[in-house]
Amino acid sequence: MDGSGEKKPAKRRSQERVLQRDPERTRAAILEAATREFAENGMGGARVDAIAERAGTNKRMLYHYFGDKEQLYLHVLEEAYVGIRTAERELHIGDRSPEEGIAELALFTWRYFLKHPEFLSLLGTENLHRARWLRQSVRLKELHSHLIVELTEVLDRGKKTGVFIDAADPLNVYLTIASLGYFYISNQYTLSTIFGRDLAEKGNLDAWERHIVHVTLASIKA
Amino acid sequence: MDGSGEKKPAKRRSQERVLQRDPERTRAAILEAATREFAENGMGGARVDAIAERAGTNKRMLYHYFGDKEQLYLHVLEEAYVGIRTAERELHIGDRSPEEGIAELALFTWRYFLKHPEFLSLLGTENLHRARWLRQSVRLKELHSHLIVELTEVLDRGKKTGVFIDAADPLNVYLTIASLGYFYISNQYTLSTIFGRDLAEKGNLDAWERHIVHVTLASIKA
DNA sequence: CCATCAAGTAACTGTTTGGTTACTGGCCGG
DNA sequence: CCGGCCAGTAACCAAACAGTTACTTGATGG
């Protein structure tokens, strides 16, 4: 997100000169810095000064673009949800056989969680506060119905052809997949400590990936 | 913990009179208040003044008994781990058939999590900080080997009688049980919000309890 | 019965924090 | 070519914070 970014031509006029004033770039930098700061320290631990410094700007701009710390946090959270749901939508789990579709969703979810620990961390923070900010969000409520609808279709198709049990419930299936991925990754530090095994090791990660697919399918297979 | 607690007779001398100075009671009150404060607000959000007030004492005592905020937090965390592992040990999952033993462990874990959300919250906080404080703890490392040993025995017995698959791994089984319980409870607020279904409702909780047992057994049954 | 020491209180301190104010400088329309 | 506007800066502020100091109270053993 940083580093390789070419200087944007700044809407108003195309110019090659290094622009200090680039509102969109500044805004994006703040959002990205805030994502990291909130993910690493939680709402209570995140520091506004630290976000400004990480973004290479200062607090004035942060308050200018986002109002206050809480609104900035909500923006970060919304962006994170949009990120996973957007990627998920491009899967088209209905294009294959029901079993392959479910396996694909499980793999995608696991790998997305693994690649975006900051998303899991934000979820953790938000739940600590009982979804205080998420509940205020208007944008996000409908973002999720798509997932359940698509999953319902895949499961129904599998039930008709007799590969899935009738009791298979779409929400339960998704929660099962998400549970197994979320817990392993977000709790890896305490788990590795108390069980004396490094869960982040490649071999263990691969084994758990296979385990998730196995468990998910085993729980709904006829 | 409060309210119904009879006045302790204060070691040194039995007396019915209401004692203001009762070191053990004060210590316990601080620990209990700190547990709630840390669970509700995380390490970064917890306030030392709030803990003192909740405990009905003041900061001086808190620093007197526990050193500083971080050490107090570590005490709280250790206490929480000792709590679940102690209760778990009394299960004796080896006393029944292997299948019943695993089901029993799954039920126990789910119900313990449900009854002690503050434990889940503390785990979340500790993992946010990558087990920074837990790693310092000497007491806790061996507390967990017992669980794995007992679980290994139960699984081996099931493998011999042919009810479990050979690939069944004790750590994986425990992680599966814990994942399904942890995620559902600790993420109930965001999940209920985005899916528009109240996961804390009795019917849903009971269904998930059955689901956990079903999934766990389905994943290891021959 | 009083000297001693631990339990307990409250007011204080230096620092950090979220948020603000007063200011600078570049750009664009008229 | 200039007046107003908007991106950006830095110094500032009051409140909140973790941790401390100076003090009071009460039980107990010699």
Short mmCIF file of C-alpha atoms (C1' of nucleotides) in Angstrom, two decimals:
data_model
loop_
_atom_site.label_atom_id
_atom_site.label_comp_id
_atom_site.label_asym_id
_atom_site.label_seq_id
_atom_site.Cartn_x
_atom_site.Cartn_y
_atom_site.Cartn_z
CA MET A 1 0.00 0.00 0.00
CA ASP A 2 2.86 2.34 0.62
CA GLY A 3 6.26 2.34 -1.00
CA SER A 4 5.52 1.25 -4.54
CA GLY A 5 2.68 3.75 -4.96
CA GLU A 6 3.34 6.10 -7.91
CA LYS A 7 2.54 9.69 -7.21
CA LYS A 8 -1.09 10.15 -8.14
CA PRO A 9 -1.67 12.97 -10.69
CA ALA A 10 -3.99 14.74 -8.26
CA LYS A 11 -7.35 15.03 -9.95
CA ARG A 12 -7.43 18.75 -10.47
CA ARG A 13 -4.38 18.96 -12.75
CA SER A 14 -1.92 16.48 -14.21
CA GLN A 15 1.54 17.37 -13.05
CA GLU A 16 4.67 15.29 -12.56
CA ARG A 17 5.99 17.48 -9.77
CA VAL A 18 6.05 15.95 -6.29
CA LEU A 19 2.87 17.12 -4.67
CA GLN A 20 2.81 17.59 -0.92
CA ARG A 21 -0.88 18.28 -0.90
CA ASP A 22 -2.70 15.19 -2.02
CA PRO A 23 -5.89 14.79 -0.02
CA GLU A 24 -6.73 11.27 -1.22
CA ARG A 25 -3.27 9.96 -0.57
CA THR A 26 -3.22 11.49 2.90
CA ARG A 27 -6.65 10.09 3.67
CA ALA A 28 -5.64 6.62 2.52
CA ALA A 29 -2.39 6.79 4.50
CA ILE A 30 -4.28 7.68 7.65
CA LEU A 31 -6.75 4.84 7.13
CA GLU A 32 -3.99 2.32 6.58
CA ALA A 33 -1.98 3.53 9.57
CA ALA A 34 -5.10 3.47 11.73
CA THR A 35 -5.86 -0.10 10.66
CA ARG A 36 -2.48 -1.23 11.87
CA GLU A 37 -2.56 0.78 15.07
CA PHE A 38 -6.07 -0.37 16.06
CA ALA A 39 -5.29 -3.97 15.11
CA GLU A 40 -2.11 -4.00 17.16
CA ASN A 41 -3.37 -2.18 20.23
CA GLY A 42 -7.13 -2.34 20.29
CA MET A 43 -9.42 0.66 20.70
CA GLY A 44 -8.23 1.44 24.21
CA GLY A 45 -4.56 0.99 23.42
CA ALA A 46 -4.43 2.76 20.06
CA ARG A 47 -2.88 6.22 20.15
CA VAL A 48 -4.01 9.01 17.88
CA ASP A 49 -0.51 10.46 17.82
CA ALA A 50 0.89 7.10 16.77
CA ILE A 51 -1.58 6.88 13.87
CA ALA A 52 -0.66 10.37 12.66
CA GLU A 53 3.03 9.57 12.85
CA ARG A 54 2.63 6.23 11.06
CA ALA A 55 0.68 7.97 8.32
CA GLY A 56 3.43 10.54 7.92
CA THR A 57 1.09 13.38 8.77
CA ASN A 58 -0.26 14.92 11.95
CA LYS A 59 -3.32 14.82 14.15
CA ARG A 60 -4.94 17.87 12.62
CA MET A 61 -5.42 16.03 9.30
CA LEU A 62 -6.77 12.97 11.04
CA TYR A 63 -9.44 15.00 12.77
CA HIS A 64 -10.06 16.90 9.56
CA TYR A 65 -10.84 13.79 7.53
CA PHE A 66 -12.47 11.53 10.09
CA GLY A 67 -13.93 13.63 12.86
CA ASP A 68 -12.57 11.82 15.89
CA LYS A 69 -10.91 8.62 17.07
CA GLU A 70 -14.15 6.64 17.20
CA GLN A 71 -15.32 7.56 13.72
CA LEU A 72 -11.89 6.75 12.35
CA TYR A 73 -12.10 3.37 14.05
CA LEU A 74 -15.52 2.72 12.51
CA HIS A 75 -14.17 3.56 9.05
CA VAL A 76 -11.33 1.10 9.57
CA LEU A 77 -13.72 -1.62 10.68
CA GLU A 78 -16.11 -1.06 7.78
CA GLU A 79 -13.24 -1.13 5.30
CA ALA A 80 -12.04 -4.43 6.75
CA TYR A 81 -15.46 -6.05 6.40
CA VAL A 82 -15.86 -4.77 2.86
CA GLY A 83 -12.47 -6.26 2.06
CA ILE A 84 -13.30 -9.84 3.00
CA ARG A 85 -16.87 -9.84 1.68
CA THR A 86 -15.74 -8.43 -1.66
CA ALA A 87 -13.05 -11.08 -2.09
CA GLU A 88 -15.51 -13.75 -0.97
CA ARG A 89 -18.07 -12.71 -3.55
CA GLU A 90 -15.62 -13.34 -6.34
CA LEU A 91 -15.37 -16.99 -5.37
CA HIS A 92 -18.66 -18.10 -6.96
CA ILE A 93 -18.87 -21.21 -4.83
CA GLY A 94 -21.96 -22.31 -6.76
CA ASP A 95 -19.98 -22.93 -9.95
CA ARG A 96 -18.66 -26.33 -8.84
CA SER A 97 -20.05 -29.42 -7.16
CA PRO A 98 -21.58 -28.79 -3.71
CA GLU A 99 -18.71 -30.55 -1.95
CA GLU A 100 -16.10 -28.61 -3.87
CA GLY A 101 -17.99 -25.39 -3.25
CA ILE A 102 -17.95 -25.86 0.53
CA ALA A 103 -14.30 -26.93 0.50
CA GLU A 104 -13.46 -23.86 -1.56
CA LEU A 105 -15.23 -21.54 0.88
CA ALA A 106 -13.41 -23.15 3.79
CA LEU A 107 -10.04 -22.79 2.08
CA PHE A 108 -10.70 -19.21 1.07
CA THR A 109 -11.78 -18.21 4.57
CA TRP A 110 -8.78 -19.85 6.22
CA ARG A 111 -6.33 -18.30 3.80
CA TYR A 112 -7.92 -14.88 4.01
CA PHE A 113 -7.74 -14.97 7.83
CA LEU A 114 -4.13 -16.09 7.62
CA LYS A 115 -3.26 -13.27 5.25
CA HIS A 116 -5.20 -10.62 7.17
CA PRO A 117 -4.62 -11.08 10.89
CA GLU A 118 -5.45 -7.42 11.34
CA PHE A 119 -9.04 -8.22 10.36
CA LEU A 120 -9.30 -10.86 13.09
CA SER A 121 -7.80 -8.46 15.57
CA LEU A 122 -10.32 -5.77 14.71
CA LEU A 123 -13.14 -8.27 15.14
CA GLY A 124 -11.75 -9.14 18.55
CA THR A 125 -11.64 -5.52 19.60
CA GLU A 126 -15.11 -4.85 18.31
CA ASN A 127 -16.53 -7.83 20.19
CA LEU A 128 -14.78 -6.78 23.37
CA HIS A 129 -16.99 -3.71 23.13
CA ARG A 130 -20.07 -5.74 22.22
CA ALA A 131 -20.24 -4.42 18.65
CA ARG A 132 -20.75 -0.90 19.96
CA TRP A 133 -19.52 0.73 16.77
CA LEU A 134 -20.52 -1.89 14.23
CA ARG A 135 -24.12 -1.58 15.33
CA GLN A 136 -24.06 2.07 14.31
CA SER A 137 -22.94 1.18 10.82
CA VAL A 138 -25.62 1.35 8.16
CA ARG A 139 -23.43 0.19 5.27
CA LEU A 140 -22.70 -3.25 6.64
CA LYS A 141 -25.98 -4.92 7.47
CA GLU A 142 -26.89 -5.94 3.93
CA LEU A 143 -23.32 -6.75 2.93
CA HIS A 144 -23.71 -10.21 4.49
CA SER A 145 -27.02 -11.53 3.22
CA HIS A 146 -25.38 -12.47 -0.08
CA LEU A 147 -23.10 -14.98 1.61
CA ILE A 148 -25.95 -16.80 3.34
CA VAL A 149 -28.07 -16.89 0.19
CA GLU A 150 -25.27 -18.39 -1.88
CA LEU A 151 -24.39 -20.89 0.82
CA THR A 152 -28.03 -21.94 1.14
CA GLU A 153 -28.18 -22.69 -2.59
CA VAL A 154 -25.04 -24.81 -2.51
CA LEU A 155 -26.27 -26.79 0.49
CA ASP A 156 -29.72 -27.34 -1.04
CA ARG A 157 -28.16 -28.65 -4.20
CA GLY A 158 -26.07 -31.09 -2.16
CA LYS A 159 -29.10 -32.24 -0.20
CA LYS A 160 -31.03 -32.97 -3.41
CA THR A 161 -28.22 -35.13 -4.80
CA GLY A 162 -27.93 -36.86 -1.44
CA VAL A 163 -24.35 -35.88 -0.54
CA PHE A 164 -25.33 -33.60 2.39
CA ILE A 165 -27.57 -34.35 5.36
CA ASP A 166 -30.86 -32.48 5.55
CA ALA A 167 -29.94 -30.94 8.88
CA ALA A 168 -27.06 -28.97 7.30
CA ASP A 169 -27.67 -25.31 8.15
CA PRO A 170 -25.99 -22.52 6.16
CA LEU A 171 -25.23 -20.29 9.15
CA ASN A 172 -23.88 -23.25 11.12
CA VAL A 173 -21.65 -24.26 8.25
CA TYR A 174 -20.23 -20.76 7.92
CA LEU A 175 -19.76 -20.42 11.68
CA THR A 176 -17.96 -23.76 11.75
CA ILE A 177 -15.52 -22.69 9.05
CA ALA A 178 -14.97 -19.28 10.62
CA SER A 179 -14.58 -20.70 14.14
CA LEU A 180 -11.86 -23.13 13.18
CA GLY A 181 -9.90 -20.49 11.30
CA TYR A 182 -10.40 -17.61 13.70
CA PHE A 183 -9.50 -19.39 16.91
CA TYR A 184 -6.39 -21.06 15.57
CA ILE A 185 -4.96 -17.83 14.21
CA SER A 186 -6.09 -15.25 16.72
CA ASN A 187 -5.24 -17.41 19.74
CA GLN A 188 -2.02 -18.84 18.34
CA TYR A 189 0.15 -17.00 20.86
CA THR A 190 -1.42 -18.31 24.05
CA LEU A 191 -1.96 -21.75 22.51
CA SER A 192 1.64 -22.06 21.35
CA THR A 193 2.78 -21.02 24.82
CA ILE A 194 0.65 -23.38 26.88
CA PHE A 195 0.96 -26.40 24.61
CA GLY A 196 4.63 -25.85 23.79
CA ARG A 197 4.13 -26.21 20.03
CA ASP A 198 4.57 -23.40 17.49
CA LEU A 199 1.22 -23.22 15.72
CA ALA A 200 2.56 -20.70 13.18
CA GLU A 201 4.97 -23.26 11.77
CA LYS A 202 4.32 -24.10 8.12
CA GLY A 203 3.68 -27.81 8.71
CA ASN A 204 1.15 -27.11 11.46
CA LEU A 205 -0.62 -24.47 9.37
CA ASP A 206 -0.98 -26.84 6.43
CA ALA A 207 -2.25 -29.60 8.69
CA TRP A 208 -4.86 -27.29 10.18
CA GLU A 209 -5.97 -26.17 6.74
CA ARG A 210 -6.64 -29.79 5.79
CA HIS A 211 -8.31 -30.31 9.16
CA ILE A 212 -10.76 -27.45 8.60
CA VAL A 213 -11.87 -28.83 5.24
CA HIS A 214 -12.13 -32.33 6.68
CA VAL A 215 -14.16 -31.26 9.72
CA THR A 216 -16.51 -29.02 7.76
CA LEU A 217 -17.36 -31.68 5.21
CA ALA A 218 -17.52 -34.50 7.78
CA SER A 219 -20.12 -32.53 9.74
CA ILE A 220 -22.57 -32.25 6.82
CA LYS A 221 -21.91 -35.35 4.73
CA ALA A 222 -24.74 -37.84 4.37
CA MET B 1 -18.45 -13.33 44.74
CA ASP B 2 -19.81 -10.30 46.51
CA GLY B 3 -23.12 -9.96 48.29
CA SER B 4 -23.67 -13.42 49.73
CA GLY B 5 -20.12 -13.71 51.09
CA GLU B 6 -20.14 -14.15 54.87
CA LYS B 7 -17.59 -12.12 56.72
CA LYS B 8 -14.44 -14.23 57.02
CA PRO B 9 -13.24 -14.73 60.60
CA ALA B 10 -9.82 -13.25 59.80
CA LYS B 11 -7.22 -15.87 60.53
CA ARG B 12 -5.47 -14.18 63.40
CA ARG B 13 -8.47 -14.05 65.71
CA SER B 14 -12.07 -15.20 65.44
CA GLN B 15 -14.34 -12.26 65.91
CA GLU B 16 -17.88 -11.57 64.71
CA ARG B 17 -17.33 -7.83 64.52
CA VAL B 18 -17.27 -6.27 61.07
CA LEU B 19 -13.62 -6.04 60.18
CA GLN B 20 -12.44 -3.15 58.05
CA ARG B 21 -8.92 -4.45 57.88
CA ASP B 22 -8.95 -7.86 56.29
CA PRO B 23 -5.98 -8.32 53.98
CA GLU B 24 -7.19 -11.51 52.31
CA ARG B 25 -10.60 -10.13 51.66
CA THR B 26 -9.16 -6.93 50.21
CA ARG B 27 -6.74 -8.87 48.05
CA ALA B 28 -9.51 -11.10 46.75
CA ALA B 29 -11.77 -8.11 46.11
CA ILE B 30 -9.04 -6.41 44.08
CA LEU B 31 -8.41 -9.57 42.05
CA GLU B 32 -12.09 -10.01 41.30
CA ALA B 33 -12.58 -6.36 40.38
CA ALA B 34 -9.49 -6.46 38.19
CA THR B 35 -10.77 -9.56 36.41
CA ARG B 36 -13.95 -7.75 35.45
CA GLU B 37 -12.21 -4.51 34.49
CA PHE B 38 -9.58 -6.22 32.32
CA ALA B 39 -12.19 -8.50 30.75
CA GLU B 40 -14.47 -5.60 29.90
CA ASN B 41 -11.86 -3.14 28.68
CA GLY B 42 -8.72 -5.02 27.76
CA MET B 43 -5.25 -4.15 29.03
CA GLY B 44 -5.15 -0.78 27.27
CA GLY B 45 -8.66 0.21 28.28
CA ALA B 46 -8.61 -0.96 31.89
CA ARG B 47 -8.24 1.80 34.48
CA VAL B 48 -6.42 1.31 37.76
CA ASP B 49 -8.71 3.80 39.47
CA ALA B 50 -11.74 1.88 38.23
CA ILE B 51 -10.39 -1.38 39.65
CA ALA B 52 -9.75 0.20 43.04
CA GLU B 53 -13.23 1.69 43.11
CA ARG B 54 -14.90 -1.58 42.05
CA ALA B 55 -13.00 -3.39 44.78
CA GLY B 56 -14.18 -0.86 47.36
CA THR B 57 -10.65 0.17 48.17
CA ASN B 58 -8.06 2.50 46.69
CA LYS B 59 -5.02 2.43 44.48
CA ARG B 60 -2.53 2.31 47.29
CA MET B 61 -3.73 -1.16 48.30
CA LEU B 62 -3.66 -2.37 44.75
CA TYR B 63 -0.03 -1.36 44.36
CA HIS B 64 0.68 -2.75 47.81
CA TYR B 65 -0.59 -6.24 46.98
CA PHE B 66 0.27 -6.58 43.32
CA GLY B 67 3.13 -4.26 42.44
CA ASP B 68 1.76 -2.60 39.34
CA LYS B 69 -0.92 -2.81 36.70
CA GLU B 70 0.91 -5.39 34.61
CA GLN B 71 1.61 -7.77 37.46
CA LEU B 72 -2.00 -7.48 38.58
CA TYR B 73 -3.08 -8.36 35.06
CA LEU B 74 -0.81 -11.40 35.03
CA HIS B 75 -2.28 -12.58 38.35
CA VAL B 76 -5.77 -12.25 36.89
CA LEU B 77 -4.79 -14.21 33.80
CA GLU B 78 -3.11 -16.98 35.77
CA GLU B 79 -6.10 -17.27 38.07
CA ALA B 80 -8.40 -17.61 35.08
CA TYR B 81 -6.34 -20.42 33.56
CA VAL B 82 -6.11 -22.25 36.87
CA GLY B 83 -9.90 -21.98 37.13
CA ILE B 84 -10.72 -23.79 33.91
CA ARG B 85 -7.95 -26.38 34.12
CA THR B 86 -8.92 -27.27 37.69
CA ALA B 87 -12.57 -27.77 36.79
CA GLU B 88 -11.54 -29.73 33.70
CA ARG B 89 -9.38 -32.09 35.71
CA GLU B 90 -12.37 -33.14 37.81
CA LEU B 91 -14.13 -34.43 34.71
CA HIS B 92 -12.20 -37.70 34.46
CA ILE B 93 -13.07 -38.15 30.82
CA GLY B 94 -11.37 -41.55 30.84
CA ASP B 95 -14.02 -43.08 33.11
CA ARG B 96 -16.56 -43.62 30.32
CA SER B 97 -16.50 -44.94 26.79
CA PRO B 98 -14.18 -43.02 24.44
CA GLU B 99 -17.10 -41.47 22.57
CA GLU B 100 -18.80 -40.39 25.77
CA GLY B 101 -15.51 -39.05 27.08
CA ILE B 102 -14.98 -36.79 24.09
CA ALA B 103 -18.61 -35.65 24.12
CA GLU B 104 -18.27 -34.87 27.81
CA LEU B 105 -15.15 -32.78 27.26
CA ALA B 106 -16.87 -30.88 24.45
CA LEU B 107 -19.93 -30.19 26.61
CA PHE B 108 -17.83 -29.15 29.58
CA THR B 109 -15.71 -26.78 27.52
CA TRP B 110 -18.71 -25.14 25.86
CA ARG B 111 -20.57 -24.69 29.13
CA TYR B 112 -17.50 -23.38 30.92
CA PHE B 113 -16.91 -20.80 28.18
CA LEU B 114 -20.57 -19.82 28.31
CA LYS B 115 -20.44 -19.36 32.06
CA HIS B 116 -17.11 -17.52 32.06
CA PRO B 117 -17.06 -15.04 29.19
CA GLU B 118 -14.48 -13.05 31.13
CA PHE B 119 -12.02 -15.90 30.58
CA LEU B 120 -12.51 -15.71 26.82
CA SER B 121 -12.11 -11.96 26.93
CA LEU B 122 -8.84 -12.22 28.84
CA LEU B 123 -7.56 -14.73 26.28
CA GLY B 124 -8.46 -12.26 23.54
CA THR B 125 -6.59 -9.46 25.24
CA GLU B 126 -3.57 -11.63 25.90
CA ASN B 127 -3.42 -12.75 22.28
CA LEU B 128 -3.74 -9.18 21.06
CA HIS B 129 -0.44 -8.67 22.83
CA ARG B 130 1.01 -11.92 21.50
CA ALA B 131 1.06 -13.63 24.89
CA ARG B 132 3.47 -11.02 26.22
CA TRP B 133 2.54 -11.61 29.84
CA LEU B 134 1.60 -15.28 29.69
CA ARG B 135 5.04 -16.11 28.37
CA GLN B 136 6.54 -14.68 31.56
CA SER B 137 4.42 -16.96 33.70
CA VAL B 138 6.24 -19.94 35.17
CA ARG B 139 3.21 -21.48 36.90
CA LEU B 140 1.23 -22.16 33.78
CA LYS B 141 3.40 -24.12 31.41
CA GLU B 142 2.93 -27.53 33.05
CA LEU B 143 -0.71 -26.92 33.97
CA HIS B 144 -1.72 -28.03 30.48
CA SER B 145 0.21 -31.23 29.84
CA HIS B 146 -2.33 -33.16 31.92
CA LEU B 147 -5.14 -32.36 29.50
CA ILE B 148 -3.23 -33.62 26.47
CA VAL B 149 -2.11 -36.80 28.23
CA GLU B 150 -5.64 -37.68 29.30
CA LEU B 151 -7.05 -36.87 25.86
CA THR B 152 -4.39 -39.02 24.18
CA GLU B 153 -5.39 -41.99 26.33
CA VAL B 154 -9.07 -41.63 25.50
CA LEU B 155 -8.36 -41.36 21.79
CA ASP B 156 -6.00 -44.34 21.81
CA ARG B 157 -8.63 -46.46 23.52
CA GLY B 158 -11.15 -45.44 20.86
CA LYS B 159 -8.70 -46.25 18.08
CA LYS B 160 -8.09 -49.74 19.49
CA THR B 161 -11.79 -50.55 19.61
CA GLY B 162 -12.18 -49.13 16.13
CA VAL B 163 -14.58 -46.28 16.87
CA PHE B 164 -12.05 -43.51 16.08
CA ILE B 165 -9.89 -43.03 13.00
CA ASP B 166 -6.15 -43.44 13.43
CA ALA B 167 -5.50 -39.90 12.25
CA ALA B 168 -7.34 -38.43 15.27
CA ASP B 169 -4.87 -36.09 16.97
CA PRO B 170 -5.37 -35.01 20.61
CA LEU B 171 -4.32 -31.39 20.10
CA ASN B 172 -6.49 -31.10 17.01
CA VAL B 173 -9.48 -32.51 18.85
CA TYR B 174 -9.06 -30.06 21.69
CA LEU B 175 -8.51 -27.14 19.32
CA THR B 176 -11.65 -28.12 17.42
CA ILE B 177 -13.76 -28.14 20.57
CA ALA B 178 -12.26 -24.89 21.83
CA SER B 179 -12.55 -23.15 18.43
CA LEU B 180 -16.23 -23.86 18.06
CA GLY B 181 -17.02 -22.67 21.57
CA TYR B 182 -14.70 -19.68 21.66
CA PHE B 183 -15.67 -18.12 18.35
CA TYR B 184 -19.40 -18.45 18.84
CA ILE B 185 -19.34 -16.83 22.27
CA SER B 186 -16.61 -14.25 21.94
CA ASN B 187 -17.76 -13.05 18.52
CA GLN B 188 -21.48 -13.24 19.22
CA TYR B 189 -21.92 -9.48 19.10
CA THR B 190 -20.57 -8.83 15.62
CA LEU B 191 -22.08 -12.07 14.33
CA SER B 192 -25.53 -11.29 15.69
CA THR B 193 -25.30 -7.83 14.14
CA ILE B 194 -24.19 -8.82 10.64
CA PHE B 195 -26.39 -11.90 10.33
CA GLY B 196 -29.41 -10.37 12.02
CA ARG B 197 -29.91 -13.31 14.37
CA ASP B 198 -29.46 -13.20 18.15
CA LEU B 199 -26.90 -15.89 18.87
CA ALA B 200 -27.33 -15.52 22.62
CA GLU B 201 -30.93 -16.74 22.43
CA LYS B 202 -31.53 -19.97 24.35
CA GLY B 203 -32.65 -21.98 21.31
CA ASN B 204 -29.60 -20.98 19.31
CA LEU B 205 -27.23 -21.73 22.20
CA ASP B 206 -28.69 -25.21 22.64
CA ALA B 207 -28.46 -25.88 18.92
CA TRP B 208 -24.83 -24.84 18.88
CA GLU B 209 -24.05 -27.04 21.87
CA ARG B 210 -25.42 -30.05 19.99
CA HIS B 211 -23.56 -28.90 16.89
CA ILE B 212 -20.20 -28.85 18.69
CA VAL B 213 -20.61 -32.41 19.96
CA HIS B 214 -21.78 -33.54 16.54
CA VAL B 215 -18.91 -31.90 14.66
CA THR B 216 -16.24 -33.07 17.09
CA LEU B 217 -17.34 -36.69 16.95
CA ALA B 218 -18.02 -36.64 13.21
CA SER B 219 -14.45 -35.49 12.58
CA ILE B 220 -12.84 -38.46 14.36
CA LYS B 221 -15.34 -41.30 13.93
CA ALA B 222 -14.17 -44.28 11.95
"C1'" DC C 1 -0.46 -0.71 77.98
"C1'" DC C 2 2.23 0.97 74.69
"C1'" DA C 3 5.61 0.31 70.77
"C1'" DT C 4 5.46 -1.53 66.46
"C1'" DC C 5 4.04 -2.71 62.21
"C1'" DA C 6 0.63 -3.71 58.75
"C1'" DA C 7 -3.83 -2.08 56.70
"C1'" DG C 8 -5.91 1.64 54.89
"C1'" DT C 9 -6.82 6.69 53.14
"C1'" DA C 10 -6.52 10.78 50.37
"C1'" DA C 11 -4.20 14.16 48.17
"C1'" DC C 12 -0.58 14.81 44.96
"C1'" DT C 13 2.77 14.45 40.74
"C1'" DG C 14 4.75 14.06 36.30
"C1'" DT C 15 3.40 12.32 32.03
"C1'" DT C 16 0.40 10.98 28.36
"C1'" DT C 17 -3.69 11.55 25.93
"C1'" DG C 18 -7.54 13.12 22.74
"C1'" DG C 19 -8.71 17.07 20.84
"C1'" DT C 20 -8.02 22.36 19.45
"C1'" DT C 21 -6.19 26.76 18.00
"C1'" DA C 22 -3.57 29.80 15.44
"C1'" DC C 23 -0.97 29.81 11.79
"C1'" DT C 24 1.52 28.90 6.77
"C1'" DG C 25 1.55 28.21 1.99
"C1'" DG C 26 0.03 26.69 -2.50
"C1'" DC C 27 -3.63 26.70 -5.98
"C1'" DC C 28 -7.56 28.20 -8.79
"C1'" DG C 29 -11.52 31.08 -10.48
"C1'" DG C 30 -12.77 35.53 -11.57
"C1'" DC D 1 -2.89 38.72 -10.48
"C1'" DC D 2 -5.11 38.47 -6.30
"C1'" DG D 3 -8.56 36.95 -2.76
"C1'" DG D 4 -10.39 33.20 -0.76
"C1'" DC D 5 -10.15 28.46 0.21
"C1'" DC D 6 -8.25 24.19 1.47
"C1'" DA D 7 -4.19 20.96 2.67
"C1'" DG D 8 -0.99 20.90 5.99
"C1'" DT D 9 1.97 22.21 10.40
"C1'" DA D 10 3.21 22.75 15.17
"C1'" DA D 11 2.49 24.40 19.47
"C1'" DC D 12 -0.83 24.14 22.84
"C1'" DC D 13 -4.56 22.67 26.50
"C1'" DA D 14 -7.39 20.42 29.89
"C1'" DA D 15 -8.46 16.01 31.41
"C1'" DA D 16 -7.14 11.48 32.48
"C1'" DC D 17 -3.70 8.47 33.67
"C1'" DA D 18 -0.31 5.22 36.41
"C1'" DG D 19 2.15 5.44 40.18
"C1'" DT D 20 3.82 7.88 44.92
"C1'" DT D 21 4.02 10.27 49.29
"C1'" DA D 22 2.71 11.54 53.68
"C1'" DC D 23 -0.32 10.40 56.78
"C1'" DT D 24 -4.03 7.83 60.04
"C1'" DT D 25 -5.97 3.82 62.24
"C1'" DG D 26 -6.11 -0.34 64.68
"C1'" DA D 27 -4.55 -4.90 66.21
"C1'" DT D 28 -1.06 -7.51 68.74
"C1'" DG D 29 2.89 -9.26 71.25
"C1'" DG D 30 6.27 -8.20 74.70
#
